Amino acid sequence: MRIAFMGSPDFAVPALRALHDAGHEIAAVYTQPPRPAGRGHRETPCPVHRAALDLGLEVRTPARVKRDITQHDAFAALNLDAAVVAAYGLILPKPMLDAPKRGCLNIHASLLPRWRGAAPIHAAILAGDAESGVTIMRMEEGLDTGPMLLKEATPIGPDTTVQVLHDALSEIGARLILRALAEDPPATPQPEAGVTYAAKLTKEDGRLDWSLDAAALERRVRALNPWPGTFFVHSGEQIRILAARIEPGSGTPGTLLDDTALVATGSGALRLLRLQRPGRAAMDADAFLRGFAMPRGAALD
């Protein structure tokens, strides 16, 4: 089948490789343009861009496509059977959505209609969902509103981190998109009930609000690392929390209940297990506390 692939981050790479290995004719790969990265701010291609070059595929990196008629025409000229979209990062206009014979198929990292939007993997953990999954959807102009072709669920355990869930969903998506193209399953409209939205995350979302209960804070640590990262401020420094555990305890929220990083929350307490100062290596709490004072009774912001 002649297809275009449209994606940018690590999440999309397994699907691209699976499509290539299955023998589909990938006419072009669309990705976000290279961005400055690292200390030298060198222009760096995204993960899908790098994978496409490794596979010897044509890569296109338009900065925008919504109102660029030349991009619409170039996409239509590919004469595609289908386009596969996985976390591409640009909104596709109707002329592009309608150009492939079987439309544009999206690999969405949630069980639609739950968690439409930009950050569905994080949102599922933050909300304490028991499961997440992947939906293959035929795209339309609305935000993740298109009819569904296939779904597959996977559990979210009490220790599941966003990276673990991300990797599991990425592999499920690669498997499901092959099925969708091979089987051409009937499309099912999304139900109107149960719609939720996962907003785009910002760095400030990582600042912990100690008035929340310990369970909600522990989920934030699992959901928001490595990006945007969870943190608090103490002694003028922004300290990242990379791992934490719920424990019994009570006190004024944000107050240290002992000398080994047990913090009172709105309900219960949170044991900080792994921490990182700016510009330093991440450390387990016992090693961290030997070089950075966090005494009992101190308040964390």
Short mmCIF file of C-alpha atoms in Angstrom, two decimals:
data_model
loop_
_atom_site.label_atom_id
_atom_site.label_comp_id
_atom_site.label_asym_id
_atom_site.label_seq_id
_atom_site.Cartn_x
_atom_site.Cartn_y
_atom_site.Cartn_z
CA MET A 1 0.00 0.00 0.00
CA ARG A 2 1.29 3.47 -0.87
CA ILE A 3 1.32 5.64 2.25
CA ALA A 4 2.78 8.76 3.81
CA PHE A 5 3.92 8.67 7.43
CA MET A 6 3.53 11.77 9.59
CA GLY A 7 5.10 11.79 13.05
CA SER A 8 7.88 13.34 15.10
CA PRO A 9 8.74 11.93 18.58
CA ASP A 10 10.01 8.56 19.81
CA PHE A 11 6.42 7.36 20.21
CA ALA A 12 6.00 7.23 16.43
CA VAL A 13 9.23 5.42 15.52
CA PRO A 14 8.05 1.81 16.09
CA ALA A 15 5.07 2.40 13.80
CA LEU A 16 7.28 3.80 11.04
CA ARG A 17 9.64 0.83 11.28
CA ALA A 18 6.77 -1.66 11.37
CA LEU A 19 5.20 -0.18 8.23
CA HIS A 20 8.54 -0.27 6.43
CA ASP A 21 9.27 -3.84 7.52
CA ALA A 22 5.80 -4.95 6.42
CA GLY A 23 6.59 -3.84 2.88
CA HIS A 24 4.36 -0.80 2.57
CA GLU A 25 5.53 1.77 0.05
CA ILE A 26 6.28 4.86 2.13
CA ALA A 27 6.17 7.69 -0.39
CA ALA A 28 7.25 10.38 2.09
CA VAL A 29 7.78 10.92 5.80
CA TYR A 30 6.59 14.21 7.29
CA THR A 31 8.16 15.40 10.54
CA GLN A 32 8.63 18.56 12.56
CA PRO A 33 11.60 20.64 11.31
CA PRO A 34 14.97 20.22 13.05
CA ARG A 35 15.25 22.31 16.22
CA PRO A 36 18.24 23.74 18.12
CA ALA A 37 19.28 21.34 20.89
CA GLY A 38 22.12 20.72 23.31
CA ARG A 39 24.75 23.08 24.61
CA GLY A 40 25.76 24.15 21.13
CA HIS A 41 22.15 24.70 20.02
CA ARG A 42 22.84 22.72 16.85
CA GLU A 43 19.93 22.01 14.52
CA THR A 44 18.84 18.50 15.48
CA PRO A 45 16.34 16.31 13.60
CA CYS A 46 13.56 14.66 15.60
CA PRO A 47 13.51 10.88 16.25
CA VAL A 48 11.21 10.07 13.31
CA HIS A 49 13.38 12.16 10.99
CA ARG A 50 16.47 10.20 12.05
CA ALA A 51 14.70 6.86 11.70
CA ALA A 52 13.42 7.76 8.23
CA LEU A 53 16.91 8.65 7.06
CA ASP A 54 18.20 5.34 8.42
CA LEU A 55 15.55 3.59 6.31
CA GLY A 56 16.43 5.60 3.20
CA LEU A 57 13.06 7.36 3.04
CA GLU A 58 12.24 10.84 1.72
CA VAL A 59 11.71 13.31 4.58
CA ARG A 60 9.66 16.49 4.38
CA THR A 61 9.77 19.05 7.19
CA PRO A 62 7.32 21.89 6.50
CA ALA A 63 7.07 24.37 9.36
CA ARG A 64 3.33 24.74 8.75
CA VAL A 65 0.75 23.15 6.47
CA LYS A 66 -2.67 24.46 7.48
CA ARG A 67 -2.90 27.37 5.02
CA ASP A 68 -0.04 26.52 2.66
CA ILE A 69 -1.68 25.52 -0.62
CA THR A 70 1.65 24.42 -2.09
CA GLN A 71 1.93 21.86 0.72
CA HIS A 72 -1.64 20.68 0.08
CA ASP A 73 -0.86 20.19 -3.61
CA ALA A 74 2.44 18.42 -2.91
CA PHE A 75 0.71 16.03 -0.53
CA ALA A 76 -2.10 15.29 -3.00
CA ALA A 77 0.48 14.65 -5.73
CA LEU A 78 1.81 11.68 -3.75
CA ASN A 79 -1.32 9.77 -4.85
CA LEU A 80 -1.63 7.95 -1.53
CA ASP A 81 -3.78 5.04 -0.50
CA ALA A 82 -3.53 6.25 3.12
CA ALA A 83 -1.57 8.48 5.46
CA VAL A 84 -0.55 7.31 8.94
CA VAL A 85 -0.29 10.03 11.59
CA ALA A 86 1.34 9.53 15.01
CA ALA A 87 2.07 12.57 17.19
CA TYR A 88 3.00 14.67 14.18
CA GLY A 89 2.58 18.04 15.90
CA LEU A 90 0.84 19.98 13.11
CA ILE A 91 -2.89 20.29 12.43
CA LEU A 92 -3.82 18.85 9.03
CA PRO A 93 -6.32 20.88 6.99
CA LYS A 94 -9.25 19.30 5.17
CA PRO A 95 -7.56 19.17 1.73
CA MET A 96 -4.80 17.00 3.22
CA LEU A 97 -7.18 14.90 5.31
CA ASP A 98 -9.22 14.15 2.18
CA ALA A 99 -6.33 13.51 -0.23
CA PRO A 100 -5.50 9.82 0.52
CA LYS A 101 -8.01 7.27 -0.82
CA ARG A 102 -8.56 5.76 2.66
CA GLY A 103 -7.99 9.01 4.50
CA CYS A 104 -5.54 9.82 7.29
CA LEU A 105 -5.34 7.23 10.07
CA ASN A 106 -4.21 8.43 13.48
CA ILE A 107 -2.46 6.34 16.14
CA HIS A 108 -3.86 7.94 19.29
CA ALA A 109 -2.46 6.98 22.70
CA SER A 110 -5.72 6.62 24.63
CA LEU A 111 -8.99 4.72 24.62
CA LEU A 112 -11.08 7.35 22.87
CA PRO A 113 -13.20 9.27 23.63
CA ARG A 114 -11.28 9.43 26.92
CA TRP A 115 -8.27 11.75 26.74
CA ARG A 116 -8.52 13.51 23.45
CA GLY A 117 -5.80 16.11 23.06
CA ALA A 118 -2.08 16.65 23.46
CA ALA A 119 -0.97 14.64 26.51
CA PRO A 120 -3.16 11.52 26.84
CA ILE A 121 -0.47 9.24 28.32
CA HIS A 122 0.32 11.64 31.15
CA ALA A 123 -3.37 12.35 31.75
CA ALA A 124 -4.26 8.69 32.24
CA ILE A 125 -1.69 8.28 35.02
CA LEU A 126 -2.52 11.64 36.62
CA ALA A 127 -6.19 10.68 36.81
CA GLY A 128 -5.47 7.30 38.36
CA ASP A 129 -7.00 5.38 35.43
CA ALA A 130 -6.84 1.60 35.70
CA GLU A 131 -6.02 1.24 32.02
CA SER A 132 -4.97 3.09 28.91
CA GLY A 133 -4.57 1.96 25.34
CA VAL A 134 -4.38 2.90 21.69
CA THR A 135 -7.15 3.85 19.29
CA ILE A 136 -6.70 3.85 15.52
CA MET A 137 -8.96 6.64 14.28
CA ARG A 138 -9.82 8.05 10.88
CA MET A 139 -9.03 11.73 11.21
CA GLU A 140 -11.45 14.58 10.63
CA GLU A 141 -11.20 18.31 11.30
CA GLY A 142 -12.23 18.11 14.98
CA LEU A 143 -9.72 17.46 17.76
CA ASP A 144 -9.47 13.64 17.96
CA THR A 145 -13.18 13.33 17.12
CA GLY A 146 -12.96 10.97 14.15
CA PRO A 147 -14.51 7.50 13.90
CA MET A 148 -12.62 4.59 15.48
CA LEU A 149 -11.27 1.59 13.57
CA LEU A 150 -9.45 -0.45 16.24
CA LYS A 151 -8.71 -0.31 19.98
CA GLU A 152 -6.43 -2.19 22.34
CA ALA A 153 -6.15 -1.64 26.10
CA THR A 154 -3.27 -2.16 28.53
CA PRO A 155 -3.38 -1.93 32.35
CA ILE A 156 -1.86 0.88 34.40
CA GLY A 157 -0.38 -0.55 37.58
CA PRO A 158 0.39 1.25 40.85
CA ASP A 159 4.04 1.62 39.82
CA THR A 160 3.56 2.39 36.11
CA THR A 161 5.59 5.41 35.01
CA VAL A 162 4.87 7.55 32.00
CA GLN A 163 7.92 6.13 30.20
CA VAL A 164 6.80 2.53 30.74
CA LEU A 165 3.28 3.32 29.53
CA HIS A 166 4.61 5.36 26.61
CA ASP A 167 6.74 2.46 25.40
CA ALA A 168 3.92 -0.06 25.76
CA LEU A 169 1.47 2.12 23.83
CA SER A 170 4.05 2.83 21.15
CA GLU A 171 4.41 -0.90 20.45
CA ILE A 172 0.64 -1.44 20.54
CA GLY A 173 0.20 1.39 18.06
CA ALA A 174 2.72 -0.15 15.66
CA ARG A 175 0.89 -3.46 15.77
CA LEU A 176 -2.60 -1.97 15.43
CA ILE A 177 -1.82 0.24 12.45
CA LEU A 178 -0.65 -2.79 10.47
CA ARG A 179 -3.97 -4.49 11.25
CA ALA A 180 -5.95 -1.39 10.31
CA LEU A 181 -4.31 -1.17 6.91
CA ALA A 182 -4.56 -4.90 6.24
CA GLU A 183 -8.13 -5.46 7.46
CA ASP A 184 -9.81 -2.12 6.65
CA PRO A 185 -12.20 -2.53 9.62
CA PRO A 186 -15.51 -0.65 9.71
CA ALA A 187 -15.43 2.77 11.34
CA THR A 188 -17.39 3.30 14.56
CA PRO A 189 -18.39 6.83 15.63
CA GLN A 190 -17.09 7.87 19.02
CA PRO A 191 -19.74 7.94 21.76
CA GLU A 192 -20.74 11.36 23.01
CA ALA A 193 -20.52 10.26 26.65
CA GLY A 194 -17.19 9.96 28.42
CA VAL A 195 -15.27 12.62 26.48
CA THR A 196 -12.28 14.04 28.39
CA TYR A 197 -9.41 16.26 27.27
CA ALA A 198 -5.70 16.09 28.03
CA ALA A 199 -4.30 19.61 27.81
CA LYS A 200 -0.79 20.36 26.65
CA LEU A 201 1.61 20.33 29.60
CA THR A 202 3.82 23.20 30.71
CA LYS A 203 6.82 23.29 33.03
CA GLU A 204 4.72 24.83 35.78
CA ASP A 205 2.52 21.72 35.81
CA GLY A 206 5.45 19.96 37.45
CA ARG A 207 5.47 22.10 40.60
CA LEU A 208 3.98 20.02 43.40
CA ASP A 209 1.07 21.41 45.38
CA TRP A 210 1.51 19.85 48.80
CA SER A 211 -2.13 20.50 49.69
CA LEU A 212 -3.09 17.64 47.35
CA ASP A 213 -3.31 14.18 48.83
CA ALA A 214 -0.29 11.89 48.76
CA ALA A 215 -1.79 9.55 46.16
CA ALA A 216 -2.33 12.40 43.68
CA LEU A 217 1.20 13.71 44.23
CA GLU A 218 2.75 10.27 43.78
CA ARG A 219 0.89 9.91 40.49
CA ARG A 220 2.25 13.29 39.38
CA VAL A 221 5.79 12.10 39.99
CA ARG A 222 5.16 8.99 37.87
CA ALA A 223 3.30 10.92 35.17
CA LEU A 224 5.49 13.99 34.67
CA ASN A 225 9.02 12.60 34.59
CA PRO A 226 11.17 13.07 32.61
CA TRP A 227 9.16 16.02 31.22
CA PRO A 228 8.13 18.53 32.44
CA GLY A 229 9.51 17.03 35.64
CA THR A 230 8.12 17.36 39.17
CA PHE A 231 9.79 19.75 41.59
CA PHE A 232 9.65 21.85 44.73
CA VAL A 233 11.72 24.80 45.93
CA HIS A 234 13.84 24.72 49.10
CA SER A 235 16.68 27.01 50.24
CA GLY A 236 16.36 28.92 46.98
CA GLU A 237 16.91 25.87 44.77
CA GLN A 238 14.47 24.07 42.50
CA ILE A 239 14.75 20.38 43.40
CA ARG A 240 13.43 17.68 41.07
CA ILE A 241 11.67 14.60 42.44
CA LEU A 242 12.25 11.52 40.30
CA ALA A 243 10.65 8.87 42.52
CA ALA A 244 8.39 8.90 45.58
CA ARG A 245 6.27 6.59 47.73
CA ILE A 246 3.07 7.06 49.75
CA GLU A 247 3.50 6.55 53.50
CA PRO A 248 1.44 7.22 56.64
CA GLY A 249 1.90 10.62 58.24
CA SER A 250 0.19 13.91 58.91
CA GLY A 251 1.08 17.52 59.41
CA THR A 252 1.00 20.90 57.74
CA PRO A 253 1.21 20.25 53.99
CA GLY A 254 4.76 20.71 52.70
CA THR A 255 6.38 20.21 56.11
CA LEU A 256 9.15 17.64 56.52
CA LEU A 257 8.04 15.06 59.10
CA ASP A 258 11.51 13.56 59.66
CA ASP A 259 15.13 13.98 58.57
CA THR A 260 14.85 11.48 55.69
CA ALA A 261 12.56 13.34 53.26
CA LEU A 262 9.07 12.38 54.42
CA VAL A 263 6.73 15.25 53.48
CA ALA A 264 3.25 15.95 54.86
CA THR A 265 0.54 16.42 52.23
CA GLY A 266 -3.13 17.30 52.25
CA SER A 267 -3.84 13.69 53.21
CA GLY A 268 -1.08 11.27 54.12
CA ALA A 269 2.62 11.75 53.46
CA LEU A 270 5.02 11.34 50.56
CA ARG A 271 8.45 9.77 50.94
CA LEU A 272 10.88 11.35 48.45
CA LEU A 273 13.08 8.55 47.12
CA ARG A 274 15.17 10.11 44.35
CA LEU A 275 16.10 13.79 43.98
CA GLN A 276 18.17 16.09 41.80
CA ARG A 277 19.61 19.57 42.28
CA PRO A 278 20.09 21.88 39.27
CA GLY A 279 23.16 20.88 37.28
CA ARG A 280 23.82 17.84 39.47
CA ALA A 281 23.33 14.12 39.05
CA ALA A 282 20.16 12.47 40.34
CA MET A 283 20.65 10.68 43.67
CA ASP A 284 18.79 8.39 46.02
CA ALA A 285 17.45 10.37 48.98
CA ASP A 286 19.99 9.17 51.55
CA ALA A 287 22.94 10.27 49.39
CA PHE A 288 21.17 13.51 48.40
CA LEU A 289 20.55 14.48 52.03
CA ARG A 290 24.22 14.11 52.94
CA GLY A 291 24.94 17.13 50.73
CA PHE A 292 21.73 19.14 51.02
CA ALA A 293 20.02 19.89 54.33
CA MET A 294 16.30 19.14 54.57
CA PRO A 295 15.74 18.89 58.34
CA ARG A 296 12.60 17.86 60.13
CA GLY A 297 10.16 20.76 60.46
CA ALA A 298 11.40 22.62 57.36
CA ALA A 299 8.79 23.76 54.85
CA LEU A 300 9.04 22.97 51.14
CA ASP A 301 7.58 25.41 48.64
#
